[in-house]
Every structure is written in C-alpha cells, then in structure tokens.
Tab-separated table of C-alpha atoms and ligand atoms in Angstrom:
chain	number	residue	atom	x	y	z
L	1	MET	CA	162.770	126.155	172.436
L	2	ASN	CA	164.422	128.302	169.843
L	3	GLY	CA	164.028	127.548	166.188
L	4	TYR	CA	166.746	125.289	165.842
L	5	GLU	CA	166.023	123.270	169.077
L	6	ALA	CA	162.761	122.632	167.423
L	7	ALA	CA	164.202	121.713	164.111
L	8	LYS	CA	166.682	119.280	165.877
L	9	ALA	CA	164.237	117.503	167.738
L	10	LYS	CA	162.284	116.608	164.359
L	11	TYR	CA	165.432	115.543	162.988
L	12	ALA	CA	166.062	113.350	165.879
L	13	ALA	CA	162.674	111.774	165.721
L	14	TYR	CA	164.086	110.409	162.375
L	15	GLY	CA	167.478	109.438	163.810
L	16	VAL	CA	169.409	112.233	162.357
L	17	ASP	CA	171.803	114.092	164.648
L	18	THR	CA	172.168	117.631	163.328
L	19	ASP	CA	174.887	118.734	165.688
L	20	ALA	CA	177.059	115.846	164.585
L	21	ALA	CA	176.093	116.909	160.730
L	22	MET	CA	177.218	120.329	161.182
L	23	GLU	CA	180.464	119.175	162.886
L	24	THR	CA	181.279	116.928	159.962
L	25	LEU	CA	180.416	119.580	157.268
L	26	LYS	CA	182.633	122.230	159.008
L	27	LYS	CA	185.756	120.044	158.314
L	28	ILE	CA	185.234	118.916	154.619
L	29	PRO	CA	187.285	120.793	152.419
L	30	VAL	CA	185.709	122.081	149.084
L	31	ALA	CA	187.854	123.728	146.522
L	32	LEU	CA	187.060	127.127	145.373
L	33	HIS	CA	187.845	127.865	141.785
L	34	CYS	CA	189.727	131.192	141.195
L	35	TRP	CA	188.431	131.465	138.072
L	36	GLN	CA	185.081	132.760	138.405
L	37	GLY	CA	186.427	135.825	139.665
L	38	ASP	CA	187.830	136.994	136.033
L	39	ASP	CA	186.002	135.001	133.545
L	40	VAL	CA	188.724	132.450	133.320
L	41	LYS	CA	190.882	135.426	131.816
L	42	GLY	CA	194.295	134.672	134.042
L	43	PHE	CA	197.173	136.881	134.220
L	44	ASP	CA	199.760	135.590	131.618
L	45	HIS	CA	197.964	136.455	128.256
L	46	ASP	CA	196.083	138.830	126.497
L	47	GLY	CA	193.940	136.451	124.156
L	48	PRO	CA	190.475	135.306	124.245
L	49	LEU	CA	189.299	132.472	126.140
L	50	SER	CA	189.548	129.305	124.066
L	51	GLY	CA	189.599	125.558	124.565
L	52	GLY	CA	185.835	125.291	123.718
L	53	ILE	CA	184.436	126.811	126.812
L	54	GLN	CA	182.983	130.454	127.066
L	55	THR	CA	182.087	133.036	129.823
L	56	THR	CA	179.141	134.788	128.481
L	57	GLY	CA	177.802	138.584	130.135
L	58	ASN	CA	179.658	141.508	130.885
L	59	TYR	CA	178.805	142.342	134.423
L	60	PRO	CA	180.998	145.547	135.470
L	61	GLY	CA	183.655	144.975	138.223
L	62	LYS	CA	185.634	142.003	137.242
L	63	ALA	CA	188.833	141.498	138.805
L	64	ARG	CA	191.720	142.663	136.632
L	65	THR	CA	194.683	142.185	138.571
L	66	ALA	CA	196.122	139.481	141.098
L	67	GLU	CA	195.424	142.007	143.827
L	68	GLU	CA	191.660	142.574	142.897
L	69	LEU	CA	191.222	138.949	142.581
L	70	PHE	CA	192.638	138.052	145.840
L	71	ALA	CA	190.430	140.587	147.366
L	72	ASP	CA	187.425	139.152	145.817
L	73	MET	CA	188.111	135.601	146.667
L	74	GLU	CA	188.812	136.585	150.382
L	75	LYS	CA	185.351	138.555	150.197
L	76	VAL	CA	183.886	135.225	149.102
L	77	PHE	CA	185.584	133.170	152.009
L	78	GLU	CA	184.109	135.483	154.236
L	79	LEU	CA	180.830	135.215	152.964
L	80	THR	CA	180.768	131.232	152.750
L	81	PRO	CA	180.788	128.743	155.673
L	82	GLY	CA	183.072	125.564	155.660
L	83	THR	CA	186.588	124.502	154.778
L	84	LYS	CA	188.124	125.537	151.528
L	85	LYS	CA	190.805	124.912	149.182
L	86	ILE	CA	191.940	127.356	146.709
L	87	ASN	CA	191.938	126.103	143.027
L	88	VAL	CA	194.314	127.770	141.102
L	89	HIS	CA	194.842	127.277	137.161
L	90	ALA	CA	198.606	127.574	135.653
L	91	SER	CA	197.338	130.813	133.827
L	92	TYR	CA	197.294	132.405	137.147
L	93	ALA	CA	200.887	132.663	137.329
L	94	ILE	CA	201.984	135.803	139.118
L	95	PHE	CA	204.829	137.647	137.527
L	96	GLU	CA	207.477	140.330	139.050
L	97	GLU	CA	207.618	143.665	137.037
L	98	GLY	CA	209.138	142.842	133.530
L	99	GLU	CA	209.480	139.204	134.339
L	100	PHE	CA	207.419	136.483	132.312
L	101	ALA	CA	207.872	132.656	132.035
L	102	ASP	CA	205.867	130.928	129.148
L	103	ARG	CA	203.764	127.795	130.297
L	104	ASP	CA	206.499	125.122	129.787
L	105	LYS	CA	208.805	127.095	132.004
L	106	LEU	CA	206.605	128.007	135.152
L	107	GLU	CA	208.025	127.325	138.441
L	108	PRO	CA	207.068	127.518	141.941
L	109	LYS	CA	208.222	130.940	142.467
L	110	HIS	CA	205.556	132.342	140.280
L	111	PHE	CA	202.680	131.015	142.551
L	112	ALA	CA	204.414	132.184	145.773
L	113	LYS	CA	201.599	134.899	146.347
L	114	TRP	CA	198.838	132.034	146.152
L	115	VAL	CA	200.799	130.007	148.735
L	116	GLU	CA	200.802	133.347	150.781
L	117	LEU	CA	197.085	133.633	150.404
L	118	ALA	CA	196.644	129.987	151.224
L	119	LYS	CA	198.816	130.274	154.347
L	120	LYS	CA	196.801	133.043	155.583
L	121	HIS	CA	193.696	131.350	155.566
L	122	LYS	CA	195.219	128.113	156.489
L	123	VAL	CA	193.971	126.076	153.563
L	124	GLY	CA	195.442	123.830	150.877
L	125	ILE	CA	195.672	124.710	146.973
L	126	ASP	CA	194.641	122.365	144.225
L	127	PHE	CA	196.081	123.236	140.724
L	128	ASN	CA	195.296	122.936	137.014
L	129	PRO	CA	197.600	122.896	134.288
L	130	THR	CA	196.093	125.286	131.380
L	131	TYR	CA	195.846	123.977	128.113
L	132	PHE	CA	193.918	126.724	126.336
L	133	SER	CA	193.937	130.704	125.599
L	134	HIS	CA	197.393	130.405	124.424
L	135	ASP	CA	199.052	130.915	121.045
L	136	LYS	CA	200.981	127.387	121.493
L	137	VAL	CA	197.397	125.557	121.207
L	138	LYS	CA	197.831	124.446	117.567
L	139	ASP	CA	194.780	124.042	115.306
L	140	GLY	CA	192.956	123.620	118.694
L	141	LEU	CA	195.302	120.755	119.863
L	142	THR	CA	197.876	120.667	122.690
L	143	LEU	CA	198.545	117.039	124.382
L	144	THR	CA	197.118	115.412	121.152
L	145	SER	CA	198.787	117.500	118.657
L	146	PRO	CA	200.435	115.554	115.809
L	147	ASP	CA	203.200	118.385	115.299
L	148	GLU	CA	205.667	116.955	118.053
L	149	GLU	CA	206.971	120.582	118.803
L	150	THR	CA	203.551	121.419	119.850
L	151	ARG	CA	202.942	118.519	121.756
L	152	LYS	CA	206.345	118.789	123.713
L	153	PHE	CA	205.517	122.347	124.712
L	154	TRP	CA	202.247	121.306	126.314
L	155	ILE	CA	203.992	117.911	128.005
L	156	ASP	CA	206.613	120.386	129.534
L	157	HIS	CA	203.741	122.340	130.834
L	158	GLY	CA	202.427	119.584	132.597
L	159	LYS	CA	205.697	118.548	133.958
L	160	ALA	CA	206.393	121.947	135.285
L	161	CYS	CA	202.782	121.905	136.797
L	162	ILE	CA	203.558	118.846	138.785
L	163	ARG	CA	206.467	120.472	140.407
L	164	ILE	CA	204.316	123.337	141.135
L	165	ALA	CA	201.639	121.236	143.014
L	166	GLU	CA	204.238	119.240	144.962
L	167	TYR	CA	205.717	122.804	145.928
L	168	PHE	CA	201.840	123.694	146.896
L	169	ALA	CA	201.438	120.397	148.896
L	170	LYS	CA	204.852	121.079	150.663
L	171	GLU	CA	204.113	124.764	151.681
L	172	THR	CA	200.624	124.104	153.041
L	173	GLY	CA	201.177	120.807	154.341
L	174	ILE	CA	197.633	119.594	152.252
L	175	PRO	CA	198.027	117.159	149.301
L	176	CYS	CA	197.339	119.155	146.138
L	177	VAL	CA	194.758	117.591	143.498
L	178	MET	CA	196.424	118.371	140.063
L	179	ASN	CA	193.768	118.212	137.401
L	180	ILE	CA	194.690	117.836	133.740
L	181	TRP	CA	191.880	118.788	131.432
L	182	ILE	CA	192.447	119.480	127.787
L	183	GLY	CA	189.766	120.648	124.958
L	184	ASP	CA	191.450	118.920	122.063
L	185	GLY	CA	189.337	117.684	119.501
L	186	TYR	CA	187.235	118.188	116.109
L	187	LYS	CA	184.728	120.306	114.988
L	188	ASP	CA	183.670	117.892	112.403
L	189	ILE	CA	183.976	114.073	111.585
L	190	PRO	CA	187.495	113.137	111.946
L	191	ALA	CA	189.436	110.472	109.955
L	192	ASP	CA	191.334	109.324	113.047
L	193	ARG	CA	189.728	108.917	116.170
L	194	MET	CA	192.441	106.693	118.126
L	195	GLY	CA	195.546	108.529	117.122
L	196	PRO	CA	194.776	111.569	119.226
L	197	ARG	CA	193.934	109.146	121.980
L	198	LEU	CA	197.079	107.375	121.694
L	199	ARG	CA	199.040	110.619	121.760
L	200	TYR	CA	197.247	111.842	124.567
L	201	LYS	CA	197.992	108.740	126.454
L	202	ASP	CA	201.580	108.881	125.692
L	203	SER	CA	201.707	112.569	126.572
L	204	LEU	CA	200.037	111.828	130.028
L	205	GLU	CA	202.510	109.112	130.888
L	206	GLN	CA	205.344	111.403	129.873
L	207	ILE	CA	204.074	114.109	132.290
L	208	LEU	CA	203.425	111.887	135.031
L	209	SER	CA	207.110	110.218	134.587
L	210	VAL	CA	208.449	113.159	136.492
L	211	PRO	CA	209.247	112.098	140.054
L	212	TYR	CA	207.084	113.195	142.664
L	213	ASP	CA	205.743	112.402	146.052
L	214	LYS	CA	202.392	110.245	145.284
L	215	ASN	CA	201.351	111.486	149.064
L	216	LEU	CA	201.609	115.120	148.141
L	217	VAL	CA	200.303	115.305	144.371
L	218	LYS	CA	197.275	113.584	143.389
L	219	PRO	CA	196.737	113.693	139.695
L	220	CYS	CA	193.465	113.405	137.806
L	221	VAL	CA	192.146	113.734	134.328
L	222	GLU	CA	188.687	115.353	133.736
L	223	SER	CA	186.836	113.811	130.728
L	224	LYS	CA	184.602	115.692	128.604
L	225	VAL	CA	181.890	114.995	125.918
L	226	PHE	CA	181.981	118.043	123.381
L	227	GLY	CA	182.974	121.691	123.566
L	228	ILE	CA	182.275	124.905	121.482
L	229	GLY	CA	183.641	124.246	118.132
L	230	VAL	CA	184.690	120.693	118.968
L	231	GLU	CA	181.195	119.248	118.722
L	232	SER	CA	182.059	115.980	116.935
L	233	TYR	CA	185.115	114.488	118.696
L	234	THR	CA	186.634	115.254	122.173
L	235	ALA	CA	190.055	113.301	122.725
L	236	GLY	CA	189.681	113.142	126.341
L	237	SER	CA	186.131	111.108	126.512
L	238	ALA	CA	184.749	109.588	129.437
L	239	GLU	CA	186.014	106.056	128.435
L	240	PHE	CA	189.506	107.522	127.634
L	241	THR	CA	190.103	109.110	131.028
L	242	LEU	CA	188.365	106.349	133.308
L	243	SER	CA	190.709	103.825	131.496
L	244	PHE	CA	193.748	105.906	131.741
L	245	ALA	CA	192.876	106.143	135.602
L	246	ALA	CA	191.890	102.632	136.040
L	247	THR	CA	195.445	101.423	134.618
L	248	HIS	CA	197.828	104.122	135.933
L	249	GLU	CA	198.222	103.745	139.500
L	250	GLY	CA	197.719	106.806	141.581
L	251	VAL	CA	195.850	108.509	138.993
L	252	MET	CA	192.230	109.750	139.471
L	253	PRO	CA	189.493	110.275	137.035
L	254	LEU	CA	187.595	113.590	137.255
L	255	MET	CA	184.101	113.874	136.465
L	256	ASP	CA	182.479	117.085	135.788
L	257	ASN	CA	178.865	117.117	136.099
L	258	GLY	CA	178.642	119.430	132.850
L	259	HIS	CA	180.387	116.940	130.819
L	260	TYR	CA	177.853	114.375	129.684
L	261	HIS	CA	174.612	113.958	127.767
L	262	PRO	CA	171.964	115.722	129.357
L	263	THR	CA	170.044	112.707	130.766
L	264	GLU	CA	173.169	110.917	132.295
L	265	MET	CA	173.444	111.908	135.874
L	266	VAL	CA	176.862	112.105	137.975
L	267	SER	CA	174.749	111.421	141.125
L	268	ASP	CA	174.107	107.637	139.726
L	269	LYS	CA	177.991	107.419	138.400
L	270	ILE	CA	179.291	108.320	142.084
L	271	PRO	CA	178.198	105.158	143.482
L	272	ALA	CA	179.581	102.992	140.566
L	273	MET	CA	182.807	104.735	140.771
L	274	MET	CA	182.913	104.012	144.452
L	275	CYS	CA	183.145	100.371	143.818
L	276	PHE	CA	186.357	100.419	141.959
L	277	TYR	CA	188.365	103.633	142.622
L	278	PRO	CA	189.823	104.240	146.170
L	279	GLU	CA	189.750	108.138	145.417
L	280	PHE	CA	188.372	110.079	142.545
L	281	ALA	CA	187.738	114.159	142.028
L	282	LEU	CA	184.414	116.024	140.873
L	283	HIS	CA	183.878	119.390	139.250
L	284	ILE	CA	180.773	120.509	140.651
L	285	THR	CA	178.881	122.786	138.055
L	286	ARG	CA	175.090	123.262	136.657
L	287	PRO	CA	174.851	122.663	132.858
L	288	VAL	CA	172.005	124.251	131.465
L	289	ARG	CA	171.263	122.344	128.041
L	290	TRP	CA	174.804	122.115	127.477
L	291	ASP	CA	178.288	122.658	129.873
L	292	SER	CA	177.046	126.176	130.266
L	293	ASP	CA	178.810	126.268	133.713
L	294	HIS	CA	175.971	128.254	135.508
L	295	VAL	CA	176.310	129.201	139.061
L	296	VAL	CA	175.630	125.949	141.144
L	297	LEU	CA	172.157	126.146	143.236
L	298	PHE	CA	170.590	124.320	145.875
L	299	ASP	CA	168.678	122.105	143.048
L	300	ASP	CA	167.565	118.283	142.705
L	301	GLU	CA	170.597	116.942	141.051
L	302	THR	CA	173.045	118.933	143.256
L	303	LYS	CA	171.366	117.667	146.183
L	304	GLU	CA	171.479	114.147	144.693
L	305	MET	CA	175.074	114.282	144.110
L	306	ALA	CA	175.948	115.187	147.815
L	307	LYS	CA	173.681	112.753	148.968
L	308	GLU	CA	175.573	109.998	147.009
L	309	ILE	CA	178.855	111.116	148.127
L	310	VAL	CA	177.715	110.956	151.939
L	311	ARG	CA	175.848	107.973	151.899
L	312	CYS	CA	178.569	106.153	150.033
L	313	GLY	CA	180.990	107.025	152.559
L	314	GLY	CA	182.685	109.306	149.704
L	315	LEU	CA	183.410	112.254	152.088
L	316	GLU	CA	187.117	111.076	152.700
L	317	ARG	CA	187.727	109.406	149.002
L	318	ILE	CA	186.105	112.213	146.933
L	319	TYR	CA	187.795	115.581	145.949
L	320	MET	CA	185.276	117.872	145.627
L	321	ALA	CA	185.712	121.257	143.381
L	322	LEU	CA	183.399	123.825	141.919
L	323	ASP	CA	183.590	124.836	138.501
L	324	TYR	CA	181.257	127.599	137.032
L	325	PHE	CA	181.867	131.077	135.597
L	326	ASP	CA	179.010	133.604	135.190
L	327	ALA	CA	180.203	136.839	133.875
L	328	SER	CA	176.317	138.198	133.598
L	329	ILE	CA	175.664	138.706	137.287
L	330	ASN	CA	177.730	140.349	140.472
L	331	ARG	CA	180.936	137.916	140.213
L	332	ILE	CA	181.270	137.786	143.791
L	333	PHE	CA	177.465	136.885	144.420
L	334	ALA	CA	177.919	134.110	141.697
L	335	TRP	CA	180.936	132.596	143.435
L	336	ALA	CA	179.600	132.608	147.161
L	337	THR	CA	176.318	131.331	146.069
L	338	GLY	CA	177.838	128.191	144.099
L	339	PHE	CA	179.615	127.524	147.544
L	340	ARG	CA	176.736	128.107	149.899
L	341	SER	CA	174.720	125.878	147.601
L	342	TRP	CA	177.154	122.885	147.855
L	343	GLN	CA	177.361	123.695	151.307
L	344	LYS	CA	173.468	123.134	151.568
L	345	ALA	CA	173.464	120.173	149.406
L	346	LEU	CA	176.140	118.797	151.701
L	347	LEU	CA	174.284	119.542	154.732
L	348	SER	CA	171.175	118.319	153.376
L	349	ALA	CA	172.926	114.952	152.627
L	350	LEU	CA	174.462	114.885	156.272
L	351	CYS	CA	170.931	115.510	157.660
L	352	THR	CA	169.334	112.495	155.825
L	353	PRO	CA	168.572	109.284	157.566
L	354	ASN	CA	170.407	107.041	155.245
L	355	GLU	CA	170.808	103.990	157.213
L	356	MET	CA	167.097	103.677	157.812
L	357	LEU	CA	166.064	104.415	154.190
L	358	LYS	CA	168.828	101.741	153.229
L	359	SER	CA	167.280	99.262	155.698
L	360	LEU	CA	163.793	100.187	154.150
L	361	GLN	CA	165.417	99.244	150.613
L	362	ASP	CA	166.845	96.133	151.487
L	363	THR	CA	163.841	94.484	153.497
L	364	ASN	CA	161.842	95.562	150.278
L	365	GLN	CA	159.659	98.073	152.075
L	366	LEU	CA	159.405	100.341	149.043
L	367	SER	CA	156.135	101.913	149.972
L	368	LYS	CA	157.338	103.095	153.261
L	369	LEU	CA	160.968	104.136	151.757
L	370	MET	CA	158.771	106.581	149.291
L	371	ALA	CA	156.717	107.802	152.392
L	372	MET	CA	159.951	108.420	154.103
L	373	GLN	CA	161.843	109.909	151.575
L	374	GLU	CA	158.939	112.530	150.788
L	375	ALA	CA	158.795	113.261	154.360
L	376	CYS	CA	162.381	113.932	154.558
L	377	LYS	CA	161.944	116.776	152.026
L	378	LEU	CA	159.955	118.879	154.246
L	379	LEU	CA	162.350	118.328	157.337
L	380	PRO	CA	163.270	122.091	158.470
L	381	LEU	CA	166.733	122.240	156.986
L	382	GLY	CA	166.717	125.993	156.854
L	383	GLU	CA	166.753	125.989	160.401
L	384	ILE	CA	170.023	123.682	160.556
L	385	TRP	CA	171.574	125.809	157.674
L	386	GLU	CA	170.952	129.173	159.726
L	387	GLU	CA	172.439	127.609	162.886
L	388	TYR	CA	175.337	126.215	160.807
L	389	LEU	CA	176.071	129.872	159.164
L	390	ARG	CA	175.671	131.303	162.866
L	391	GLN	CA	178.092	128.760	164.245
L	392	CYS	CA	180.560	129.568	161.224
L	393	GLY	CA	180.041	133.328	161.772
L	394	VAL	CA	178.707	133.846	158.189
L	395	VAL	CA	175.927	136.064	157.296
L	396	ASP	CA	172.451	134.448	156.754
L	397	ASP	CA	170.281	134.193	153.413
L	398	LEU	CA	168.371	136.851	154.296
L	399	HIS	CA	171.243	139.312	154.306
L	400	PHE	CA	173.650	137.887	151.971
L	401	TYR	CA	172.851	139.860	149.218
L	402	ASP	CA	173.410	142.982	151.271
L	403	GLU	CA	176.864	142.326	151.670
L	404	VAL	CA	177.451	141.595	148.303
L	405	GLU	CA	175.884	144.735	147.449
L	406	LYS	CA	177.833	146.799	149.852
L	407	TYR	CA	180.934	145.221	148.250
L	408	GLU	CA	179.826	146.092	144.988
L	409	LYS	CA	179.126	149.430	146.024
L	410	GLU	CA	182.380	150.115	147.649
L	411	VAL	CA	185.048	147.962	145.953
L	412	LEU	CA	183.695	146.701	142.404
L	413	SER	CA	181.960	149.902	141.349
L	414	LEU	CA	185.227	151.902	141.629
L	415	ARG	CA	186.882	149.637	138.871
L	416	VAL	CA	186.486	151.619	135.692
W	1	RNT	C1	185.973	122.722	130.859
W	1	RNT	C2	186.188	122.046	132.168
W	1	RNT	C3	187.526	122.571	132.913
W	1	RNT	C4	187.569	124.227	132.833
W	1	RNT	C5	188.528	124.829	133.759
W	1	RNT	C6	188.659	126.150	133.683
W	1	RNT	O1	184.937	122.295	130.127
W	1	RNT	O2	185.200	121.852	132.864
W	1	RNT	O3	187.452	122.121	134.306
W	1	RNT	O4	186.329	124.570	133.545
W	1	RNT	O5	189.599	124.340	133.689
W	2	ZN	ZN1	185.564	121.039	134.869
C-alpha cells in the first residue's frame, strides 16, 4: 500500500471519500488576482498606490509590463493545482503604442489581451473597476464625491466596466463577477456620515442602470471598516454594502476577511449570509493586526472559512477570489503560496466528515463531537494533498520553492 492508499483508508474510517474530495476540488474555480504581480501598480498611470491600501517591500524582479505580468501569472498557473479565474483590475488596461483612454472611456478592446490569456488557459475572468491611484480621485473621494463632475467621472468608469465585464463573460463563456470597492472616507471625524452614503447609493444605482445580461455579469459591492488615512469613516461599510445588496436584485455583497474588526471572523459570517443571499462573494486574504493583505497561509481561520463554505453547501453559491499583495518576498512565491494555501484549506474542508460531526451536534453528543473534531486535525491530509498535486501535475511542497528559485534566477533577476 502506498502513502495515499493508507491515508485514504484512514479517512474512510471516518466516512470520508478522499477520491471524491479531490474530484470536487479540481473543478471549483478560484479567482487569482493579477495585482499581486506588480504591487497593485497597473498599466494606466505613473502615480502612487492610493485609496488607503498599501504594498510594502521592494523585493527585486517585479513585473513592469503586461508581457512580464502575463509570464509571471502563467508561472503561477503552473505552480498551482485546481481551476482558476483571472481577476483583473481596470487599471490593467493594455493600450497600443501611443493609445490611451481614461478610466471613464475604457472599452473592451483595451482588455483583449486578457481575453487571449484567459482563452489560452480556458478560464474565466473576474473584473474590478479601479477607484484609486488616479488624479480624478478628489480629496480621497470617488463615487461619494460632493463634486458632481468628479462623481460623474467615476460613475462613467463603473458603467464602462460593466460593458467590459459583459465582454469578458461573452468571450470566455463564463460569468464575470464585477466587484466594486471604493476607499472613500475620512481620516477624522466627519460632520456628515449619511450624505456620502446616499451619494454612493445613487452612484451605484446609476452604474447598474446600464443594460446588461444578469446571467453574464455578477456585480458585487465590497465593504471595509477603515483604510490608511481614512481611519475614522468609510462610506462603504458592512451595513451599507449588505443592505445595498439585499435591496438590489442581482447584486451580491463581497466580504474581504481583512475588512473587519480583528476579533470578527468571516468564517462565522459565511453561514449567516448563506441563510439570506442566494450568492455572494469573498476576498480571501490574511490580515495581520490590520488589513495588511499578507499572503494567505494554511492557518486556522483560512481552514475555518473553507470549512464553512463546504459544509454549508456554498461551493456553488460563493464566488471565491484571492486578495493579497506582498512586495517583501518573491512575488511569484507569494502569489502561488496563497493559491496553494486556499486549495489546501478547501481540500481539508472536503476531507472533513461534516455530516457525522453535524449529527453529533444535533444529538447533543458534545463530548464526542470535541473528540472527533480533535481526531480530524491529525488525519493525514498531507498524503491527500500530495496525491492531489500528483494528479494535477503540479510540483510538491518539498520542491515548490526550487521551482520559484529557478524562475527567479532565469527570469526575474534579469529585470534590472
Ligand atoms: C482594498 C480591497 C480591494 C483591493 C483590490 C486591489 O482594501 O480589499 O479589494 O485589495 O481591489
Ligand atoms: Zn478586497
């Protein structure tokens, strides 16, 4: 008996079918964010990253052009198992030599190269309007701006993005999740907390008034508690986005697990949301003391979120996307590690005897429940993971870093 066969038997004793778990995992799409490759820089401006988010570190070798970013992303595809979607930000529009379109004038053709990349890998694309890193962000505000010209520019950006999202869906044959996140807020105590929210609501309604196919474009609104420089007030708070989604047909809320107070757990929010929302979206990240967007690891809360998604039947109803950006370590390593970690978390969740544990809870056998939950922690998941990697033709954990190093030596180190 090889390692996998022995591990499979151990899981079977708990009623878990590891072969079925791997088959399920292979098909679940997870969106891989393009912005880990270049520190959320994009291709349409030269200014700094704004909007209250920050990338720290200056590890050498970051992608400077679309070609380099694509090559790096393809390397990450190679280093990770499972089905992907490509997650693109509007600031990653690719212009021809001498061509330029501002954010309110973006068109599908500016993203044709992304479609080519997606088609090459037979994957879908998710999309994000970019409401930061731009000179038309006035006094830190976009869709909530009291300046009507500014607000209109950003509404037009949202409308342009809906058209691009629909183009992505049509071209790839896979629905496009379009996530709206704005960093609008105030550093210090505002005098009016409602006005910006009313303007945000109106802006969103105007954006969504563009005709589009609801089966192809899946808009969502991401909440946040605070950002750097906007510590006192964020217009797009949790209550705002949840209520907006609840009252607007076809709009989903998006929860980013870095966007809550540190003791609030998204793993507990997932089952609550499952009771009310037919579909919703997640940004999976790792906050360290704040919304630091560290690389996702195979840690407790990551496992817990995956567990809730799986045991609530959320795999078909929750759109999963990764969102982290670390410039202090090898970016390809960071990128692939986050994806691999989320795959591990999903595999772990799929290899948990959820029905058995639930029935222990429902029959009030709480001592036995604790015993079984503890027992599950030491089941040989590593063997299943290795088998999964083998089946997907992806390098194992022991040699993963060697591959990263090789790419660093052969490709990244030449970028000087
Ligand atoms: C920021 C949000 C948002 C961004 C991306 C780049 O706090 O999490 O999702 O990370 O849009
Ligand atoms: Zn996010």
